[in-house]
Amino acid sequence: MKKILQYSCLSLCLFTVGLALGAVAHAQTPAPAAAAPAAAAPAPTLAPADAQLKDAAGKAPATADLAKGDPGGTITGTINDVPAADTKAGVTLPDVANQVGQNKIAVNFVWTLVTGFLVMFMQAGFAMVESGLCRAKNANHTYMMNFFVYTCGLFSYWILGFAIQMGGTAGNSNLGGLQSLTGEHSLTLFGKAWGVFASAGMLLSGHTYDVGVMVIFLFEMVFMDTALTIVTGACAERWKFLAFTVSSIIMGAITYPLYGNWAWGGGWLSQLGTNTGLGKGYCDFAGSGVVHAVGGITALAVCMIIGPRIGKYNRDGSSNPILGHDVSAVLIGCFILAFGWFGFNPGSTLGASANGNLRIGTIAVDTMLAGCTGTLGAILYMWSLKGKPDYSMSGNGLLAGLVAITAPSGFVNTAGACIIGLVAGVLVCLSCAFFENTLKVDDPVGAISVHGTNGLWGVLSVGLFADGTSNYGGSWNGVTGNVTGLFYGDASQLVAQLVGISTLIGVVFSISLVINLAIEFFVGHRVSAETELAGLDIPEMGQLGYPEFVFRPEPVMSAA
Amino acid sequence: MAASKQQGSYLTLFWTAVTALCAGLAYFAEGFGKLVLVLGLVGVAISLVGFLKIKPMEGKTAGVAGNAVMKLMGLAVALGGWFVTIAGLHITTSVGGRLIFALVGIAVSLVGVIGVLPIAFGKSMAGKAEPSSFVAAKTTLEHSR
C-alpha cells in the first residue's frame, strides 16, 4: 500500500514537471508577429492644446453638479482637479504634464509603501511560526526576540545600515530619481571600479531628508528586518537575550547592508555585467540571496557557535525530536507570511507605473504558484517517504517555495515558478535532515534550510529559468537587454549567479562568524544550562508565555 | 544569571554609544562630529568591558569551546573558495572556464563551512556533555483548571 502511495506521489510529481516543461516549451514558441498596422489615417486637424484644455474646463461638472453626489463615479476627477500654475490663465499643457509626472511618482510611492507595510506585517508571521515550533516554556522569549528584533534592526539600519547599503543608488526614476544618494565608494581592481560600500544617508540627515529617500528607506528597512528575524528562529530556546540584541544591531548595521550594497546598491556584484560581461550582472529581484540566504547563512554561523539544545542529541550522535507547542500558530503564521510575500516580490519593482512595472501581476502569480508547489513538494515527500504529511515540514515547504521564487520572481514564467517551488519543497526536507543528522546543527524551526539552502537555490534558479521576457526599462544593472538564464540561452547569467552564491557562502558566512565569535567573547551567546532546562521565559523575560499552564519536566531519555 | 539590571545598563550604554559613533561619522566634517565620534568609541569600549565583566555571572552553559585552530582553518578555507571564484573571472574570459572556477570555488567554501567548521565547533557536543545535562528536553503541559 505504501509503495502504491509512493508511486502515485512520484507519478504526480513527474506529471507536474511534465506539464511545466510543456509550458516552458510553449513559452519558447515565438509569438506571432503583430498584424501590420493599417495605413495610417491622416491626423485630424487638432485645435491648439490649450484651447482643448479650456474647452474641457468649460465642460467639466460644476460645483452644483458635484453637490448632488456622484454615486457612479463618473464626474469625480476632472480637469478641475489639475492644479494650475496661473489660476487666471487656467490649466495649461505644462500643468497637465507636471500632474502626469507627479501621478506616476505618487502611484509608485503608494505602491512601494503599501507593499512595504505588507512586508512589515510578515514579522507577525515569523513570530508565530518560530514560537509555535518551540516549546511552551520558551514562548515568551521567542515572541519577544521576534518583537524586539524589529526595533534593533530598524534603529541600526537608520543610524548606519541604510547608508552602507543604499547610499549610492541615485538614478531610480521610479521614485523620483533619489539624486541625493550618491555616496558609493569603489575600489579599482584590474582597471575597473568595483563598488564596495556606500555612505550617504546616515540618520537620513542632510540632503537625504527627501521624500523619495524616505520611501526607499522604509521598503529596504522591512526587508532587512526579515533577514534578522531568520536568525532568532534558528537560535531559539538557548540564545541569551542580551547576545541576541547585540548580534541583531550589528547585523542590521553591517552584515546585511554590505551584501545588500553589493547586489542592490550599485556594488560589485551588480557590476559583474558591465565589468566582466557576465549576463546582466548578479540578479536577485526581491532577495532570495540578499535577504533570505544572508539570514540563513548568518543563522548557520550563530548556530554553530551556540551549539544544540540540551537533549537534542544522544551520546551516539542520534537526534531526538523536540516538538513545537502550537500547530495553529505555526500554520496561521505561514499564511501570514505567504500574504506578506505579495509585498515582498511584487513590491520589489519599486513602482507600478513605469517601463515593465505592469509585470507585477506575473510576479504575484509566480509567487503564489511557487508557494503552492513548495507545499506540494514537501507534503508529498514527507507523506510518501515518512508516512505522514508532517505539519511543520508542510509549512516549511510553503516558505521554501516562497523563498526560492523571491530572486527569480521578476524574470521567470509560471512554469518556471512551479518547478522552482517544487524543487524547493523537496529540498527543504532533505536539507533539514542533513543539517540535523549529518552536521549536528540544531535548528528548532528549520530556518537554515528554509532561508539559507532555498535562498541559494533561488539565486541559482535565476541563472537557469529567467526567460528573457521581462523588461524593466530596457536594461538591468546597466546592461541593455533582458535577464536570460541558461535554459533560454545565456550561460553567462548562470556564472554571475554562481559568483553571488560563492560570495554568500565564502564571505557573508565568514563575516557573520567573525562578528558572532566576537560577541561570544564579550557577551556569550548561550544561557546557562540551568536556565535552558527551566525554560527561558522566567529567567530571561521574567514572565511565562502561558502563566496559567503548569509545566512538568518529564525525563524522556537519559545519557546512558 | 539570566537577564539582569547590569545587562540592561550596559546595553543602554552600548546602544547610546553606537548611536553617537554613527552620528559622529555622519557629521564628521563638522567640528562637533569628531568629538561625538570619540565619545561614541569610548562608550562602546566601556560597554564591551562591562559585558565582559558580567559574562561569568551567567553560570555554566551547555556549549563547548571547540578547537580554535580548526575554526581559523575553516574560515580560511571558506574565504579561499571565494578567492578561487573571483580569480576565475580574471584568469579566463570564457563562460565555460568561469563556470568551472565558480563551481570549484563554491565547493572549496563548502568544505570549509560544512566540512571543517562543524568539527571545529564540536559537531556532536551534546553527546559529550555531562549526563546531568541530558535531562529531558520535552515538557508536557497541563492546564491547571
XYZ file of C-alpha atoms in Angstrom:
705
model
C 0.000 0.000 0.000
C 2.847 2.299 0.946
C 4.558 1.545 -2.340
C 1.393 2.324 -4.268
C 1.202 5.646 -2.465
C 4.850 6.364 -3.201
C 4.411 5.528 -6.875
C 1.281 7.703 -7.015
C 3.147 10.636 -5.492
C 6.064 10.138 -7.821
C 3.742 9.976 -10.812
C 2.023 13.174 -9.738
C 5.381 14.929 -9.370
C 6.501 13.733 -12.801
C 3.170 14.762 -14.286
C 3.552 18.229 -12.772
C 7.098 18.586 -14.050
C 5.983 17.321 -17.454
C 3.213 19.877 -17.590
C 5.618 22.572 -16.523
C 8.203 21.646 -19.125
C 5.486 21.602 -21.742
C 4.543 25.075 -20.728
C 8.181 26.155 -20.926
C 8.366 24.778 -24.450
C 5.167 26.596 -25.258
C 6.597 29.774 -23.772
C 9.633 29.447 -26.012
C 7.490 29.426 -29.132
C 7.814 32.861 -30.621
C 4.673 34.892 -30.543
C 3.078 35.526 -33.927
C 4.087 38.790 -35.401
C 1.638 41.532 -34.770
C -0.565 42.363 -37.675
C 0.779 45.206 -39.712
C -0.977 48.386 -38.777
C -3.456 49.693 -41.255
C -2.299 52.540 -43.379
C -2.003 55.496 -41.079
C -5.005 57.704 -41.367
C -4.266 61.372 -41.796
C -4.159 63.036 -38.417
C -7.198 65.207 -37.815
C -6.523 68.849 -37.521
C -6.367 69.453 -33.800
C -7.228 72.588 -32.046
C -4.342 74.002 -30.067
C -3.863 72.026 -26.873
C -4.559 74.941 -24.593
C -7.805 75.593 -26.419
C -8.797 71.972 -25.906
C -7.979 72.260 -22.226
C -10.126 75.357 -21.930
C -12.927 73.549 -23.719
C -12.579 70.612 -21.294
C -12.641 73.014 -18.348
C -15.833 74.538 -19.694
C -17.499 71.126 -19.969
C -16.343 69.902 -16.538
C -19.104 69.407 -13.981
C -19.876 72.421 -11.895
C -19.784 72.513 -8.107
C -23.569 72.369 -8.085
C -23.487 69.092 -10.031
C -20.976 67.586 -7.620
C -23.051 68.734 -4.669
C -25.782 66.330 -5.798
C -23.450 63.404 -5.212
C -21.706 61.081 -7.667
C -22.808 57.523 -6.985
C -21.430 56.233 -10.296
C -18.067 57.964 -10.013
C -18.457 59.483 -13.467
C -17.935 63.156 -12.696
C -15.363 62.962 -9.918
C -11.802 63.581 -11.049
C -11.708 66.046 -13.933
C -9.605 68.850 -15.294
C -10.773 70.911 -12.339
C -8.626 68.716 -10.119
C -5.442 69.588 -12.018
C -3.717 72.475 -10.244
C -2.941 75.431 -12.498
C 0.303 77.351 -12.079
C -1.506 80.511 -13.088
C -5.117 80.476 -11.999
C -6.015 83.348 -14.314
C -4.698 81.503 -17.377
C -6.314 78.264 -16.287
C -4.863 74.793 -16.794
C -2.173 74.670 -19.484
C -0.332 71.817 -21.152
C 2.728 72.128 -18.865
C 0.373 71.911 -15.863
C -1.059 68.667 -17.218
C 2.399 67.251 -17.946
C 3.584 68.077 -14.417
C 0.479 66.445 -12.988
C 1.088 63.306 -15.052
C 4.658 63.121 -13.770
C 3.580 63.610 -10.198
C 0.863 60.994 -10.621
C 3.450 58.466 -11.800
C 5.653 59.093 -8.792
C 2.623 59.134 -6.476
C 1.432 55.750 -7.763
C 4.923 54.345 -7.274
C 5.251 55.846 -3.790
C 1.916 54.397 -2.715
C 2.688 51.013 -4.260
C 6.120 50.786 -2.658
C 4.884 51.974 0.738
C 1.863 49.645 0.842
C 3.924 46.634 -0.185
C 6.456 47.666 2.449
C 3.679 47.662 5.037
C 2.787 44.119 3.932
C 6.387 43.017 4.414
C 6.404 44.637 7.849
C 3.386 42.505 8.770
C 5.455 39.408 7.993
C 7.144 39.961 11.348
C 3.932 38.733 12.938
C 4.049 35.613 10.818
C 7.649 34.913 11.722
C 6.868 35.386 15.409
C 4.002 32.890 15.264
C 5.892 30.289 13.236
C 9.015 30.432 15.366
C 7.244 30.478 18.689
C 4.820 27.739 17.670
C 7.705 25.472 16.728
C 9.373 25.990 20.116
C 8.348 24.580 23.467
C 5.791 26.408 25.598
C 8.372 27.121 28.290
C 10.237 29.357 25.804
C 7.221 31.004 24.145
C 7.575 34.441 25.739
C 11.304 34.567 24.975
C 10.820 33.558 21.339
C 7.973 36.011 20.787
C 9.998 38.769 22.451
C 13.005 38.141 20.226
C 10.757 38.473 17.182
C 9.208 41.604 18.635
C 12.427 43.315 19.667
C 14.374 42.416 16.537
C 12.166 44.927 14.733
C 13.408 47.712 16.986
C 17.041 46.623 16.897
C 17.040 46.287 13.134
C 15.142 49.468 12.374
C 17.300 51.634 14.600
C 20.635 50.227 13.454
C 19.547 50.494 9.829
C 18.611 54.140 10.369
C 21.879 55.108 12.024
C 24.191 53.219 9.652
C 22.848 50.247 7.651
C 20.825 52.158 5.074
C 23.770 54.404 4.238
C 26.072 51.431 3.690
C 23.533 49.623 1.532
C 21.639 52.224 -0.448
C 23.698 55.385 -0.091
C 24.881 55.228 -3.692
C 21.753 54.382 -5.635
C 20.937 57.666 -7.318
C 19.043 57.434 -10.581
C 15.973 55.390 -9.708
C 13.392 57.090 -11.909
C 10.520 55.129 -10.331
C 10.928 57.070 -7.107
C 11.779 60.477 -8.487
C 15.495 59.996 -9.041
C 16.821 59.645 -5.473
C 19.517 62.084 -6.584
C 20.807 62.689 -3.078
C 22.073 59.111 -2.783
C 25.497 59.431 -4.433
C 27.846 58.063 -1.823
C 29.115 54.789 -3.330
C 32.788 54.071 -2.552
C 34.642 51.984 -5.098
C 37.854 50.022 -5.297
C 39.751 49.960 -8.594
C 40.995 46.490 -9.471
C 42.181 45.207 -12.859
C 41.366 48.578 -14.345
C 37.708 48.526 -13.285
C 35.941 50.326 -10.467
C 34.059 47.977 -8.127
C 31.529 49.345 -5.630
C 32.202 48.151 -2.090
C 30.017 50.221 0.226
C 28.147 53.500 0.339
C 27.844 56.248 2.918
C 25.116 58.779 2.058
C 22.071 58.754 4.302
C 23.334 58.057 7.810
C 20.465 59.008 10.144
C 18.640 60.155 6.966
C 20.161 63.565 7.529
C 21.337 66.382 5.253
C 20.401 66.015 1.574
C 18.816 62.623 2.227
C 15.934 64.319 4.075
C 13.962 63.683 0.884
C 10.543 62.189 0.132
C 11.852 59.565 -2.282
C 14.647 58.511 0.069
C 12.105 58.017 2.858
C 10.117 55.625 0.674
C 13.118 53.531 -0.305
C 14.310 53.559 3.317
C 11.034 52.131 4.586
C 10.920 49.455 1.921
C 14.537 48.366 2.347
C 14.290 48.505 6.109
C 11.484 45.937 6.328
C 13.456 43.622 4.048
C 16.467 43.919 6.314
C 14.332 43.112 9.344
C 13.126 39.947 7.659
C 16.723 38.759 7.377
C 17.358 39.486 11.045
C 14.364 37.559 12.265
C 15.533 34.396 10.495
C 18.376 34.053 12.983
C 16.090 34.260 16.008
C 14.277 31.110 14.913
C 17.386 29.040 14.335
C 18.889 30.006 17.701
C 15.684 29.858 19.710
C 15.402 28.167 23.115
C 19.021 28.829 24.172
C 20.012 32.314 22.957
C 20.763 34.880 25.638
C 18.538 37.926 25.080
C 21.457 40.319 25.510
C 23.574 38.494 22.936
C 20.630 38.374 20.547
C 20.199 42.146 20.869
C 23.844 42.981 20.223
C 24.057 40.489 17.358
C 20.916 41.898 15.715
C 22.131 45.501 15.992
C 25.404 44.632 14.285
C 23.753 42.507 11.607
C 21.308 45.297 10.776
C 24.087 47.867 10.665
C 26.849 45.987 8.877
C 26.460 42.385 7.660
C 23.155 42.659 5.831
C 23.784 46.129 4.334
C 27.155 45.099 2.920
C 25.765 42.281 0.816
C 22.718 44.426 0.071
C 25.022 47.073 -1.370
C 26.922 44.594 -3.498
C 23.695 43.262 -5.008
C 21.219 46.168 -4.931
C 23.119 49.304 -4.023
C 25.312 49.567 -7.118
C 28.053 47.381 -5.635
C 30.439 44.973 -7.328
C 28.069 42.022 -7.768
C 25.633 44.182 -9.705
C 28.579 45.375 -11.831
C 29.537 41.871 -12.994
C 27.644 42.514 -16.223
C 29.229 45.852 -17.073
C 32.723 44.999 -15.776
C 33.138 41.353 -16.811
C 30.380 40.730 -19.336
C 28.535 38.194 -17.195
C 24.874 38.404 -18.193
C 23.104 41.368 -16.655
C 25.282 41.165 -13.536
C 24.153 39.396 -10.391
C 20.335 39.411 -10.402
C 18.311 38.996 -7.228
C 14.914 40.519 -7.887
C 13.457 40.521 -4.369
C 16.093 38.971 -2.179
C 16.460 35.166 -2.129
C 20.137 35.924 -1.679
C 20.192 39.398 -0.152
C 17.507 38.726 2.448
C 16.982 35.003 2.906
C 20.379 33.487 2.205
C 22.100 36.187 4.258
C 19.695 35.452 7.134
C 20.010 31.677 6.778
C 23.785 31.720 6.479
C 24.140 34.011 9.475
C 21.812 31.660 11.353
C 24.131 28.770 10.492
C 27.145 30.686 11.799
C 25.427 31.560 15.087
C 24.005 28.044 15.461
C 27.476 26.567 15.145
C 28.771 28.877 17.863
C 25.819 28.454 20.191
C 25.537 24.659 19.892
C 22.492 22.381 20.070
C 19.836 22.474 22.746
C 20.253 20.226 25.750
C 18.603 16.929 24.972
C 18.677 17.294 21.205
C 21.436 14.740 20.657
C 22.254 11.474 22.360
C 25.707 10.147 23.143
C 25.714 8.083 19.960
C 25.050 11.213 17.925
C 21.452 10.351 17.108
C 18.952 13.168 17.428
C 15.740 13.447 19.382
C 12.722 15.285 18.028
C 11.788 18.257 20.185
C 8.231 19.117 19.306
C 6.736 22.557 18.978
C 3.847 23.550 21.196
C 1.335 25.229 18.881
C 0.313 23.880 15.488
C -2.210 26.655 14.940
C 0.376 29.392 15.487
C 2.735 27.727 13.024
C 0.231 27.292 10.210
C -1.502 30.646 10.668
C 1.954 32.229 10.789
C 2.798 30.562 7.482
C -0.345 32.023 5.913
C 0.547 35.478 7.210
C 3.981 35.098 5.659
C 2.503 33.967 2.335
C 0.247 37.039 2.404
C 3.177 39.305 3.209
C 5.145 37.832 0.326
C 2.808 39.693 -2.038
C 4.547 42.773 -0.717
C 7.979 41.223 -0.869
C 8.059 40.203 -4.520
C 5.665 42.437 -6.485
C 6.748 45.393 -4.343
C 10.323 44.949 -5.485
C 9.503 46.642 -8.766
C 9.588 49.788 -6.579
C 6.659 51.088 -8.542
C 3.571 50.223 -10.505
C 3.847 52.905 -13.164
C 6.953 52.748 -15.336
C 8.530 50.635 -18.061
C 7.860 46.967 -17.367
C 6.265 47.519 -13.997
C 2.944 46.118 -15.149
C 4.664 42.777 -14.741
C 3.602 42.972 -11.096
C 0.696 40.635 -11.933
C 3.070 37.983 -13.262
C 5.314 38.385 -10.241
C 2.374 37.915 -7.875
C 1.163 34.809 -9.713
C 4.689 33.348 -9.789
C 4.859 33.921 -6.044
C 1.554 32.145 -5.414
C 2.460 29.204 -7.616
C 5.895 28.630 -6.128
C 4.400 28.647 -2.630
C 1.781 26.173 -3.786
C 4.240 23.746 -5.380
C 6.624 24.158 -2.453
C 3.907 22.954 -0.099
C 3.040 20.176 -2.506
C 6.642 19.034 -2.796
C 7.158 18.921 0.962
C 3.854 17.201 1.725
C 4.248 14.559 -0.974
C 7.848 13.917 0.039
C 7.036 13.509 3.725
C 3.871 11.533 3.116
C 5.406 9.104 0.670
C 8.701 8.608 2.486
C 7.783 9.090 6.149
C 4.151 8.046 6.065
C 2.540 11.281 7.318
C 2.038 14.742 5.831
C 4.028 16.440 8.589
C 2.674 19.885 9.504
C 5.970 21.595 10.249
C 7.551 20.439 7.003
C 4.396 21.386 5.100
C 4.656 24.904 6.460
C 8.370 24.953 5.740
C 7.631 23.714 2.210
C 5.363 26.695 1.604
C 8.004 29.072 2.930
C 10.780 27.319 0.994
C 8.860 27.752 -2.256
C 8.316 31.420 -1.478
C 11.956 31.959 -0.527
C 13.167 30.264 -3.703
C 10.910 32.305 -6.012
C 11.919 35.590 -4.399
C 15.002 36.143 -6.587
C 13.597 34.845 -9.871
C 10.033 36.161 -9.469
C 10.689 39.146 -11.703
C 12.257 37.127 -14.502
C 10.501 33.760 -14.885
C 7.233 32.452 -16.299
C 4.656 30.471 -14.346
C 6.024 27.082 -15.410
C 9.458 28.043 -14.171
C 7.930 29.239 -10.910
C 6.191 25.879 -10.419
C 9.405 23.924 -10.940
C 11.405 26.244 -8.668
C 8.806 25.856 -5.916
C 8.510 22.094 -6.271
C 12.264 21.610 -6.043
C 12.355 23.933 -3.023
C 9.665 21.901 -1.235
C 11.666 18.680 -1.525
C 14.981 20.441 -0.932
C 13.872 21.841 2.417
C 13.049 18.344 3.704
C 16.414 16.968 2.584
C 18.284 19.987 3.918
C 16.628 19.837 7.353
C 17.606 16.179 7.691
C 21.163 16.944 6.523
C 21.750 19.754 8.996
C 20.164 17.868 11.876
C 21.587 14.392 11.342
C 24.840 14.899 9.468
C 26.148 18.279 10.598
C 24.521 18.092 14.068
C 23.379 21.678 13.771
C 20.283 22.145 15.897
C 17.838 24.480 14.170
C 14.481 24.288 16.008
C 12.454 25.847 13.191
C 14.371 24.775 10.094
C 15.329 28.370 9.282
C 18.748 27.492 7.874
C 17.162 25.122 5.369
C 14.150 27.267 4.521
C 16.037 30.521 4.085
C 19.683 29.537 3.644
C 19.506 26.498 1.383
C 16.495 27.690 -0.562
C 17.793 31.232 -0.722
C 20.819 29.846 -2.548
C 18.565 27.731 -4.759
C 16.538 30.837 -5.611
C 19.677 32.745 -6.630
C 20.799 29.819 -8.773
C 17.396 29.419 -10.408
C 17.571 32.931 -11.886
C 20.548 31.738 -13.885
C 18.557 28.737 -15.091
C 14.939 29.797 -15.574
C 14.964 33.542 -16.423
C 13.061 33.552 -19.709
C 14.243 36.819 -21.203
C 10.795 38.402 -21.415
C 10.962 40.804 -18.521
C 11.889 44.314 -19.493
C 12.214 46.928 -16.809
C 13.132 49.923 -18.902
C 15.274 48.052 -21.423
C 18.224 47.140 -19.200
C 19.175 45.609 -15.892
C 22.186 46.598 -13.792
C 23.241 48.904 -16.601
C 23.365 46.173 -19.249
C 20.982 46.512 -22.192
C 18.596 43.608 -22.731
C 16.531 41.260 -20.630
C 17.681 38.844 -17.937
C 18.003 35.423 -19.577
C 19.024 32.161 -17.934
C 20.836 29.060 -19.172
C 17.674 27.255 -20.327
C 16.815 30.236 -22.525
C 20.252 30.707 -23.999
C 22.536 32.751 -21.698
C 25.029 30.688 -19.696
C 26.908 33.775 -18.540
C 23.953 34.788 -16.344
C 24.357 31.489 -14.504
C 28.013 32.315 -13.818
C 27.028 35.698 -12.380
C 24.584 33.940 -10.064
C 27.255 31.432 -9.011
C 29.600 34.290 -8.125
C 26.829 35.595 -5.863
C 26.419 32.177 -4.241
C 30.173 31.880 -3.728
C 30.166 35.303 -2.057
C 27.333 34.300 0.253
C 28.977 31.063 1.349
C 32.544 32.359 1.451
C 32.329 35.986 2.502
C 28.983 36.597 4.196
C 29.336 33.448 6.284
C 32.870 34.415 7.321
C 31.872 37.955 8.280
C 28.932 36.648 10.302
C 31.063 34.057 12.019
C 33.790 36.519 13.000
C 31.296 39.089 14.308
C 29.439 36.499 16.338
C 32.637 34.963 17.669
C 33.495 38.443 18.951
C 30.064 38.635 20.583
C 30.667 35.188 22.057
C 33.898 36.517 23.559
C 32.435 39.690 25.045
C 28.857 38.728 25.850
C 28.449 34.956 25.484
C 25.672 33.686 23.247
C 24.218 30.942 25.373
C 22.145 30.954 28.527
C 23.180 28.757 31.422
C 22.228 25.070 31.381
C 20.036 25.709 34.413
C 18.126 28.458 32.598
C 17.799 26.327 29.485
C 16.306 23.414 31.366
C 13.899 25.626 33.272
C 12.806 27.373 30.099
C 13.907 30.878 29.130
C 10.630 32.619 29.895
C 11.129 33.247 33.604
C 14.925 33.680 33.795
C 15.286 35.828 30.692
C 11.920 37.580 30.386
C 10.551 37.449 33.927
C 7.209 36.015 32.914
C 5.778 32.860 31.406
C 4.237 32.982 27.966
C 1.362 30.897 29.283
C 1.112 31.679 33.008
C -1.938 29.512 33.630
C -0.216 26.388 32.348
C 1.711 24.078 34.659
C 4.999 22.840 33.266
C 6.075 19.426 34.323
C 9.538 18.358 33.203
C 9.381 14.807 32.002
C 12.628 12.860 31.662
C 12.121 11.061 28.382
C 15.700 9.990 27.818
C 18.962 9.626 29.635
C 22.603 9.979 28.815
C 23.292 6.316 29.387
C 22.410 34.529 35.802
C 19.733 35.254 33.246
C 18.711 38.801 32.385
C 19.752 41.421 34.951
C 19.975 45.135 35.684
C 23.674 45.171 34.794
C 22.907 43.722 31.399
C 20.250 46.366 30.832
C 22.577 49.173 31.903
C 25.484 48.096 29.718
C 23.141 47.517 26.773
C 21.784 51.061 27.212
C 25.337 52.398 27.193
C 26.228 50.279 24.153
C 23.149 51.435 22.239
C 23.738 55.097 23.082
C 27.433 54.873 22.241
C 26.831 53.188 18.894
C 24.301 55.901 18.021
C 26.794 58.603 18.982
C 29.504 56.873 16.962
C 27.324 56.857 13.850
C 26.219 60.448 14.415
C 29.887 61.376 14.684
C 30.564 59.666 11.358
C 27.572 61.374 9.731
C 28.711 64.825 10.859
C 32.447 64.126 10.738
C 33.094 67.159 8.552
C 31.787 69.452 11.248
C 33.719 70.130 14.421
C 31.360 68.534 16.904
C 31.173 65.394 14.726
C 34.701 64.374 15.634
C 34.017 64.922 19.326
C 30.835 62.836 19.206
C 32.686 60.108 17.327
C 35.357 59.899 20.023
C 32.719 59.867 22.759
C 30.919 57.076 20.920
C 34.072 54.990 20.622
C 34.817 55.409 24.312
C 31.240 54.430 25.178
C 31.399 51.315 23.025
C 34.690 50.318 24.642
C 33.292 50.781 28.153
C 30.152 48.795 27.344
C 32.196 45.929 25.878
C 34.345 45.804 29.000
C 31.141 45.816 31.023
C 29.725 42.905 29.027
C 32.931 41.012 29.575
C 32.851 41.740 33.307
C 29.344 40.369 33.839
C 29.715 37.422 31.460
C 30.925 34.920 34.106
C 27.758 35.581 36.130
C 25.783 33.630 33.529
C 26.985 30.342 35.009
C 27.857 27.119 33.267
C 26.464 26.707 29.791
C 25.938 23.507 27.833
C 28.161 24.547 24.936
C 31.783 23.509 24.408
C 34.717 25.679 23.375
C 35.750 23.760 20.268
C 39.077 23.873 18.502
C 40.359 27.389 17.775
C 42.911 26.333 15.164
C 40.319 24.385 13.222
C 37.960 27.337 13.386
C 40.595 29.520 11.761
C 41.283 26.831 9.202
C 37.584 26.531 8.387
C 37.323 30.294 7.950
C 40.384 30.350 5.725
C 39.030 27.565 3.520
C 35.619 29.255 3.278
C 37.207 32.532 2.187
C 39.705 30.708 -0.034
C 36.859 29.284 -2.090
C 35.603 32.773 -2.784
C 39.061 33.836 -3.942
C 39.096 30.914 -6.386
C 35.780 32.110 -7.837
C 36.952 35.695 -8.149
C 40.313 34.680 -9.577
C 38.493 32.725 -12.257
C 36.829 35.905 -13.502
C 40.218 37.401 -14.315
C 42.144 34.290 -15.359
C 39.797 33.457 -18.204
C 37.184 35.263 -20.244
C 35.365 32.148 -21.451
C 31.998 31.468 -19.873
C 32.793 27.744 -19.500
C 36.079 28.443 -17.750
C 34.499 30.936 -15.373
C 31.707 28.475 -14.669
C 34.213 25.811 -13.648
C 36.157 28.241 -11.445
C 32.919 29.349 -9.770
C 31.838 25.763 -9.085
C 35.259 24.822 -7.727
C 35.238 27.931 -5.529
C 31.826 27.088 -4.126
C 32.930 23.511 -3.458
C 36.030 24.705 -1.595
C 33.963 27.140 0.503
C 31.517 24.374 1.326
C 34.366 22.189 2.536
C 35.221 24.950 4.989
C 31.667 25.710 6.084
C 30.099 22.258 6.306
C 33.244 20.135 6.421
C 35.768 21.742 8.740
C 33.803 24.170 10.899
C 31.179 21.775 12.300
C 34.028 19.608 13.577
C 35.829 22.675 14.902
C 32.778 23.650 16.893
C 32.335 20.152 18.346
C 29.853 18.534 15.971
C 28.397 16.116 18.491
C 28.986 18.214 21.562
C 25.682 17.175 23.089
C 26.823 13.583 23.143
C 29.897 14.558 25.113
C 28.221 16.707 27.713
C 27.733 15.743 31.329
C 24.972 13.206 31.894
C 23.142 15.632 34.143
C 22.627 17.989 31.263
C 20.776 15.361 29.326
C 17.661 15.635 31.312
C 14.691 15.622 29.095
C 14.108 18.420 26.747
C 10.469 17.582 26.411
C 7.907 19.075 28.670
C 4.256 18.330 28.929
C 1.558 20.835 29.511
C -1.356 20.532 31.813
C -3.963 23.118 32.143
C -4.325 23.999 35.772
C -8.035 24.103 35.622
